[in-house]
Amino acid sequence: MHDMNEDIQRVLINETELDRITFRIAEEIDRDYAESEHLLLLCILKGSVVFMSELMRKLKKPVEIDFMRVSSYGAGTVSGKNINIILDIYRQDLDQCDVLIIEDIIDSGRTLSYLVDYLKLKGCKSVRTCTLLDKPERRVVDLQADYVGVEIPDEFVVGYGLDFAERYRTLPYIGILKPEMYK
Ligand code: IMP
Ligand code: MG
């Protein structure tokens, strides 16, 4: 059996740290949305699925959850320019929803920036953004998330939901992938 851990150059964020980060963000959300009557956590598939599930279980506030899936077509470790909605959100009551987009990572910023505009156009009551990881050095679009787990250097990372070619999502930590795995 192939050991995925052997493809990792270095663990960047371990399980204890991830737990601390999600706990801190959950507290911030509970505090900031205390008056909200209808908070909707919108998980962006597939990379955010682990972060979302950890985060939602740490919230005290009752929330609803929903999912969208987008793809930005690019080659290998480079995210693309064109964003496509593969799974849309279908609800009639978005005008009553405070939507919090849950993302795994912000790289160029294109995906999240596109989603914010899209959801505002759909008439959501409010739209804010939450990302586990942020690579500020790589930003192409001017975008600052409302909630950020941790800023990371410009390295390609996998695990905790994040993939390379659909692999490594199940690793319980965030690790830097050995460059020879994608070169
Ligand atoms: P952006 O639109 O360039 O901000 O790209 C965001 C998307 O690119 C994320 O949702 C990920 O799917 C992917 N991505 C960017 N950097 C990484 C990385 O280091 N590891 C895994 N996926 C990444
Ligand atoms: Mg991805």
PDB file of C-alpha atoms and ligand atoms in Angstrom:
ATOM      1  CA  MET A   1       0.000   0.000   0.000  1.00  0.00           C
ATOM      2  CA  HIS A   2       1.311   3.452  -0.919  1.00  0.00           C
ATOM      3  CA  ASP A   3       2.063   5.635   2.097  1.00  0.00           C
ATOM      4  CA  MET A   4       0.927   9.177   1.246  1.00  0.00           C
ATOM      5  CA  ASN A   5       3.049  10.573   4.076  1.00  0.00           C
ATOM      6  CA  GLU A   6       6.162   9.726   2.068  1.00  0.00           C
ATOM      7  CA  ASP A   7       5.151  12.206  -0.653  1.00  0.00           C
ATOM      8  CA  ILE A   8       5.143  15.058   1.855  1.00  0.00           C
ATOM      9  CA  GLN A   9       8.231  17.236   2.183  1.00  0.00           C
ATOM     10  CA  ARG A  10       7.203  18.810   5.476  1.00  0.00           C
ATOM     11  CA  VAL A  11       4.140  19.111   7.705  1.00  0.00           C
ATOM     12  CA  LEU A  12       3.131  22.780   7.648  1.00  0.00           C
ATOM     13  CA  ILE A  13       0.143  22.686  10.022  1.00  0.00           C
ATOM     14  CA  ASN A  14      -0.404  19.723  12.292  1.00  0.00           C
ATOM     15  CA  GLU A  15      -3.663  18.378  13.698  1.00  0.00           C
ATOM     16  CA  THR A  16      -3.347  20.197  17.026  1.00  0.00           C
ATOM     17  CA  GLU A  17      -2.777  23.509  15.274  1.00  0.00           C
ATOM     18  CA  LEU A  18      -5.685  22.894  12.891  1.00  0.00           C
ATOM     19  CA  ASP A  19      -7.909  22.203  15.853  1.00  0.00           C
ATOM     20  CA  ARG A  20      -6.833  25.440  17.508  1.00  0.00           C
ATOM     21  CA  ILE A  21      -7.402  27.428  14.301  1.00  0.00           C
ATOM     22  CA  THR A  22     -10.907  26.053  13.697  1.00  0.00           C
ATOM     23  CA  PHE A  23     -11.808  26.627  17.335  1.00  0.00           C
ATOM     24  CA  ARG A  24     -10.692  30.267  17.147  1.00  0.00           C
ATOM     25  CA  ILE A  25     -12.633  30.923  13.928  1.00  0.00           C
ATOM     26  CA  ALA A  26     -15.759  29.259  15.352  1.00  0.00           C
ATOM     27  CA  GLU A  27     -15.587  31.610  18.340  1.00  0.00           C
ATOM     28  CA  GLU A  28     -15.245  34.613  16.037  1.00  0.00           C
ATOM     29  CA  ILE A  29     -18.230  33.514  13.950  1.00  0.00           C
ATOM     30  CA  ASP A  30     -20.356  32.870  17.049  1.00  0.00           C
ATOM     31  CA  ARG A  31     -19.507  36.347  18.279  1.00  0.00           C
ATOM     32  CA  ASP A  32     -19.926  38.231  14.978  1.00  0.00           C
ATOM     33  CA  TYR A  33     -23.146  36.526  13.940  1.00  0.00           C
ATOM     34  CA  ALA A  34     -24.798  36.538  17.366  1.00  0.00           C
ATOM     35  CA  GLU A  35     -27.637  38.723  16.050  1.00  0.00           C
ATOM     36  CA  SER A  36     -28.036  36.930  12.725  1.00  0.00           C
ATOM     37  CA  GLU A  37     -31.312  35.093  12.340  1.00  0.00           C
ATOM     38  CA  HIS A  38     -30.257  32.956   9.448  1.00  0.00           C
ATOM     39  CA  LEU A  39     -26.607  32.061   9.003  1.00  0.00           C
ATOM     40  CA  LEU A  40     -25.827  29.815   6.067  1.00  0.00           C
ATOM     41  CA  LEU A  41     -22.406  28.199   5.820  1.00  0.00           C
ATOM     42  CA  LEU A  42     -21.642  27.620   2.163  1.00  0.00           C
ATOM     43  CA  CYS A  43     -18.972  24.972   1.675  1.00  0.00           C
ATOM     44  CA  ILE A  44     -17.066  25.153  -1.603  1.00  0.00           C
ATOM     45  CA  LEU A  45     -16.483  21.583  -2.705  1.00  0.00           C
ATOM     46  CA  LYS A  46     -14.424  19.625  -2.655  1.00  0.00           C
ATOM     47  CA  GLY A  47     -11.378  21.075  -0.887  1.00  0.00           C
ATOM     48  CA  SER A  48     -13.291  22.747   1.961  1.00  0.00           C
ATOM     49  CA  VAL A  49     -15.145  19.676   3.131  1.00  0.00           C
ATOM     50  CA  VAL A  50     -12.838  18.822   6.044  1.00  0.00           C
ATOM     51  CA  PHE A  51     -12.488  22.427   7.215  1.00  0.00           C
ATOM     52  CA  MET A  52     -16.266  22.893   7.019  1.00  0.00           C
ATOM     53  CA  SER A  53     -17.023  19.769   9.015  1.00  0.00           C
ATOM     54  CA  GLU A  54     -14.518  20.671  11.715  1.00  0.00           C
ATOM     55  CA  LEU A  55     -15.702  24.263  11.900  1.00  0.00           C
ATOM     56  CA  MET A  56     -19.440  23.603  12.011  1.00  0.00           C
ATOM     57  CA  ARG A  57     -19.098  21.158  14.880  1.00  0.00           C
ATOM     58  CA  LYS A  58     -17.362  23.815  16.959  1.00  0.00           C
ATOM     59  CA  LEU A  59     -20.082  26.448  16.478  1.00  0.00           C
ATOM     60  CA  LYS A  60     -22.577  27.077  19.226  1.00  0.00           C
ATOM     61  CA  LYS A  61     -24.890  29.028  16.980  1.00  0.00           C
ATOM     62  CA  PRO A  62     -27.480  27.058  14.982  1.00  0.00           C
ATOM     63  CA  VAL A  63     -26.643  27.338  11.276  1.00  0.00           C
ATOM     64  CA  GLU A  64     -27.735  25.855   8.004  1.00  0.00           C
ATOM     65  CA  ILE A  65     -25.272  24.405   5.549  1.00  0.00           C
ATOM     66  CA  ASP A  66     -25.167  24.229   1.794  1.00  0.00           C
ATOM     67  CA  PHE A  67     -22.709  23.394  -0.926  1.00  0.00           C
ATOM     68  CA  MET A  68     -21.406  24.723  -4.216  1.00  0.00           C
ATOM     69  CA  ARG A  69     -18.784  23.262  -6.466  1.00  0.00           C
ATOM     70  CA  VAL A  70     -16.687  25.353  -8.775  1.00  0.00           C
ATOM     71  CA  SER A  71     -13.707  24.561 -10.885  1.00  0.00           C
ATOM     72  CA  SER A  72     -11.028  26.880 -12.124  1.00  0.00           C
ATOM     73  CA  TYR A  73      -9.418  25.106 -14.996  1.00  0.00           C
ATOM     74  CA  GLY A  74      -5.664  25.243 -14.827  1.00  0.00           C
ATOM     75  CA  ALA A  75      -2.805  22.841 -15.277  1.00  0.00           C
ATOM     76  CA  GLY A  76      -1.380  20.926 -12.322  1.00  0.00           C
ATOM     77  CA  THR A  77      -0.598  23.200  -9.415  1.00  0.00           C
ATOM     78  CA  VAL A  78      -1.680  26.444 -11.145  1.00  0.00           C
ATOM     79  CA  SER A  79      -5.265  27.568 -10.668  1.00  0.00           C
ATOM     80  CA  GLY A  80      -7.008  28.744 -13.815  1.00  0.00           C
ATOM     81  CA  LYS A  81      -8.597  31.991 -14.898  1.00  0.00           C
ATOM     82  CA  ASN A  82     -12.002  30.726 -15.944  1.00  0.00           C
ATOM     83  CA  ILE A  83     -14.312  29.722 -13.164  1.00  0.00           C
ATOM     84  CA  ASN A  84     -17.135  27.313 -13.820  1.00  0.00           C
ATOM     85  CA  ILE A  85     -20.016  26.503 -11.524  1.00  0.00           C
ATOM     86  CA  ILE A  86     -20.428  22.749 -11.449  1.00  0.00           C
ATOM     87  CA  LEU A  87     -22.917  22.610  -8.578  1.00  0.00           C
ATOM     88  CA  ASP A  88     -25.028  25.666  -7.896  1.00  0.00           C
ATOM     89  CA  ILE A  89     -26.997  26.641  -4.813  1.00  0.00           C
ATOM     90  CA  TYR A  90     -30.781  26.489  -5.232  1.00  0.00           C
ATOM     91  CA  ARG A  91     -32.738  28.271  -2.507  1.00  0.00           C
ATOM     92  CA  GLN A  92     -35.632  30.681  -2.600  1.00  0.00           C
ATOM     93  CA  ASP A  93     -34.759  32.413   0.662  1.00  0.00           C
ATOM     94  CA  LEU A  94     -31.262  33.761  -0.034  1.00  0.00           C
ATOM     95  CA  ASP A  95     -32.537  37.292   0.604  1.00  0.00           C
ATOM     96  CA  GLN A  96     -32.936  36.218   4.220  1.00  0.00           C
ATOM     97  CA  CYS A  97     -29.595  34.429   4.484  1.00  0.00           C
ATOM     98  CA  ASP A  98     -26.341  35.757   5.877  1.00  0.00           C
ATOM     99  CA  VAL A  99     -24.032  33.672   3.721  1.00  0.00           C
ATOM    100  CA  LEU A 100     -20.556  32.775   4.903  1.00  0.00           C
ATOM    101  CA  ILE A 101     -18.490  31.178   2.153  1.00  0.00           C
ATOM    102  CA  ILE A 102     -16.167  28.486   3.493  1.00  0.00           C
ATOM    103  CA  GLU A 103     -13.030  28.021   1.377  1.00  0.00           C
ATOM    104  CA  ASP A 104      -9.970  25.854   1.816  1.00  0.00           C
ATOM    105  CA  ILE A 105      -7.403  28.248   0.361  1.00  0.00           C
ATOM    106  CA  ILE A 106      -7.099  31.594  -1.383  1.00  0.00           C
ATOM    107  CA  ASP A 107      -4.449  31.628  -4.046  1.00  0.00           C
ATOM    108  CA  SER A 108      -4.994  34.137  -6.876  1.00  0.00           C
ATOM    109  CA  GLY A 109      -8.271  35.151  -5.232  1.00  0.00           C
ATOM    110  CA  ARG A 110     -10.222  34.639  -8.443  1.00  0.00           C
ATOM    111  CA  THR A 111     -12.504  31.871  -7.183  1.00  0.00           C
ATOM    112  CA  LEU A 112     -13.607  33.641  -4.042  1.00  0.00           C
ATOM    113  CA  SER A 113     -13.947  37.014  -5.685  1.00  0.00           C
ATOM    114  CA  TYR A 114     -16.137  35.470  -8.386  1.00  0.00           C
ATOM    115  CA  LEU A 115     -18.282  33.697  -5.783  1.00  0.00           C
ATOM    116  CA  VAL A 116     -18.806  36.821  -3.704  1.00  0.00           C
ATOM    117  CA  ASP A 117     -20.035  38.737  -6.764  1.00  0.00           C
ATOM    118  CA  TYR A 118     -22.198  35.821  -7.863  1.00  0.00           C
ATOM    119  CA  LEU A 119     -23.895  35.435  -4.480  1.00  0.00           C
ATOM    120  CA  LYS A 120     -24.465  39.167  -4.123  1.00  0.00           C
ATOM    121  CA  LEU A 121     -26.129  39.151  -7.546  1.00  0.00           C
ATOM    122  CA  LYS A 122     -28.354  36.330  -6.337  1.00  0.00           C
ATOM    123  CA  GLY A 123     -29.592  38.713  -3.658  1.00  0.00           C
ATOM    124  CA  CYS A 124     -28.165  37.205  -0.463  1.00  0.00           C
ATOM    125  CA  LYS A 125     -28.797  39.341   2.596  1.00  0.00           C
ATOM    126  CA  SER A 126     -25.058  39.448   3.274  1.00  0.00           C
ATOM    127  CA  VAL A 127     -21.996  37.672   1.916  1.00  0.00           C
ATOM    128  CA  ARG A 128     -18.748  37.194   3.810  1.00  0.00           C
ATOM    129  CA  THR A 129     -15.778  34.900   3.368  1.00  0.00           C
ATOM    130  CA  CYS A 130     -13.845  32.464   5.519  1.00  0.00           C
ATOM    131  CA  THR A 131     -10.725  30.629   4.411  1.00  0.00           C
ATOM    132  CA  LEU A 132      -8.540  28.173   6.251  1.00  0.00           C
ATOM    133  CA  LEU A 133      -5.393  29.065   4.294  1.00  0.00           C
ATOM    134  CA  ASP A 134      -4.298  32.247   2.597  1.00  0.00           C
ATOM    135  CA  LYS A 135      -1.367  32.659   0.207  1.00  0.00           C
ATOM    136  CA  PRO A 136      -1.195  36.473   0.004  1.00  0.00           C
ATOM    137  CA  GLU A 137       1.915  36.466  -2.202  1.00  0.00           C
ATOM    138  CA  ARG A 138      -0.029  34.876  -5.020  1.00  0.00           C
ATOM    139  CA  ARG A 139      -2.909  37.326  -5.135  1.00  0.00           C
ATOM    140  CA  VAL A 140      -3.997  38.532  -8.585  1.00  0.00           C
ATOM    141  CA  VAL A 141      -7.398  39.895  -7.588  1.00  0.00           C
ATOM    142  CA  ASP A 142      -7.763  42.363  -4.721  1.00  0.00           C
ATOM    143  CA  LEU A 143      -9.485  40.309  -2.042  1.00  0.00           C
ATOM    144  CA  GLN A 144      -9.194  39.996   1.714  1.00  0.00           C
ATOM    145  CA  ALA A 145     -11.187  37.262   3.461  1.00  0.00           C
ATOM    146  CA  ASP A 146     -13.218  38.200   6.533  1.00  0.00           C
ATOM    147  CA  TYR A 147     -11.929  35.151   8.433  1.00  0.00           C
ATOM    148  CA  VAL A 148      -8.479  33.675   7.810  1.00  0.00           C
ATOM    149  CA  GLY A 149      -7.127  30.577   9.513  1.00  0.00           C
ATOM    150  CA  VAL A 150      -3.479  31.129   8.698  1.00  0.00           C
ATOM    151  CA  GLU A 151      -1.308  32.783   6.081  1.00  0.00           C
ATOM    152  CA  ILE A 152       1.096  30.410   4.367  1.00  0.00           C
ATOM    153  CA  PRO A 153       4.084  30.864   2.037  1.00  0.00           C
ATOM    154  CA  ASP A 154       3.896  30.244  -1.680  1.00  0.00           C
ATOM    155  CA  GLU A 155       4.149  26.450  -1.518  1.00  0.00           C
ATOM    156  CA  PHE A 156       1.799  23.847  -2.920  1.00  0.00           C
ATOM    157  CA  VAL A 157       0.060  22.192   0.011  1.00  0.00           C
ATOM    158  CA  VAL A 158      -2.182  19.149   0.330  1.00  0.00           C
ATOM    159  CA  GLY A 159      -4.169  17.331   2.992  1.00  0.00           C
ATOM    160  CA  TYR A 160      -7.133  18.187   5.232  1.00  0.00           C
ATOM    161  CA  GLY A 161      -9.326  18.274   2.124  1.00  0.00           C
ATOM    162  CA  LEU A 162      -6.824  19.815  -0.281  1.00  0.00           C
ATOM    163  CA  ASP A 163      -5.669  17.749  -3.212  1.00  0.00           C
ATOM    164  CA  PHE A 164      -3.188  17.370  -5.958  1.00  0.00           C
ATOM    165  CA  ALA A 165      -4.912  15.616  -8.878  1.00  0.00           C
ATOM    166  CA  GLU A 166      -7.604  14.371  -6.451  1.00  0.00           C
ATOM    167  CA  ARG A 167      -5.056  12.763  -4.148  1.00  0.00           C
ATOM    168  CA  TYR A 168      -3.992  13.434  -0.542  1.00  0.00           C
ATOM    169  CA  ARG A 169      -7.345  14.906   0.590  1.00  0.00           C
ATOM    170  CA  THR A 170      -7.551  12.395   3.437  1.00  0.00           C
ATOM    171  CA  LEU A 171      -4.299  13.325   5.153  1.00  0.00           C
ATOM    172  CA  PRO A 172      -5.166  14.722   8.602  1.00  0.00           C
ATOM    173  CA  TYR A 173      -2.654  17.599   8.379  1.00  0.00           C
ATOM    174  CA  ILE A 174      -1.617  20.306   5.888  1.00  0.00           C
ATOM    175  CA  GLY A 175       1.666  19.347   4.276  1.00  0.00           C
ATOM    176  CA  ILE A 176       3.938  20.690   1.570  1.00  0.00           C
ATOM    177  CA  LEU A 177       3.985  18.276  -1.330  1.00  0.00           C
ATOM    178  CA  LYS A 178       7.406  17.182  -2.560  1.00  0.00           C
ATOM    179  CA  PRO A 179       7.982  19.114  -5.818  1.00  0.00           C
ATOM    180  CA  GLU A 180       9.023  15.901  -7.585  1.00  0.00           C
ATOM    181  CA  MET A 181       5.417  14.694  -7.151  1.00  0.00           C
ATOM    182  CA  TYR A 182       4.166  17.243  -9.661  1.00  0.00           C
ATOM    183  CA  LYS A 183       7.203  18.056 -11.776  1.00  0.00           C
TER     184      LYS A 183
HETATM  185  P1  IMP B   1      -7.750  30.856  -6.616  1.00  0.00           P
HETATM  186  O1  IMP B   1      -9.001  31.051  -7.420  1.00  0.00           O
HETATM  187  O2  IMP B   1      -6.518  31.052  -7.437  1.00  0.00           O
HETATM  188  O3  IMP B   1      -7.729  31.656  -5.343  1.00  0.00           O
HETATM  189  O4  IMP B   1      -7.663  29.327  -6.298  1.00  0.00           O
HETATM  190  C1  IMP B   1      -8.306  28.726  -5.289  1.00  0.00           C
HETATM  191  C2  IMP B   1      -8.339  27.232  -5.534  1.00  0.00           C
HETATM  192  O5  IMP B   1      -7.109  26.743  -6.094  1.00  0.00           O
HETATM  193  C3  IMP B   1      -8.519  26.509  -4.248  1.00  0.00           C
HETATM  194  O6  IMP B   1      -9.878  26.364  -3.897  1.00  0.00           O
HETATM  195  C4  IMP B   1      -7.825  25.196  -4.495  1.00  0.00           C
HETATM  196  O7  IMP B   1      -8.708  24.277  -5.092  1.00  0.00           O
HETATM  197  C5  IMP B   1      -6.729  25.517  -5.489  1.00  0.00           C
HETATM  198  N1  IMP B   1      -5.416  25.683  -4.821  1.00  0.00           N
HETATM  199  C6  IMP B   1      -4.687  26.799  -4.744  1.00  0.00           C
HETATM  200  N2  IMP B   1      -3.533  26.607  -4.076  1.00  0.00           N
HETATM  201  C7  IMP B   1      -3.546  25.314  -3.698  1.00  0.00           C
HETATM  202  C8  IMP B   1      -2.620  24.494  -2.948  1.00  0.00           C
HETATM  203  O8  IMP B   1      -1.541  24.903  -2.469  1.00  0.00           O
HETATM  204  N3  IMP B   1      -2.996  23.192  -2.785  1.00  0.00           N
HETATM  205  C9  IMP B   1      -4.160  22.679  -3.260  1.00  0.00           C
HETATM  206  N4  IMP B   1      -5.046  23.412  -3.955  1.00  0.00           N
HETATM  207  C10 IMP B   1      -4.749  24.723  -4.173  1.00  0.00           C
HETATM  208 MG    MG B   2      -8.602  21.875  -5.740  1.00  0.00          MG
END
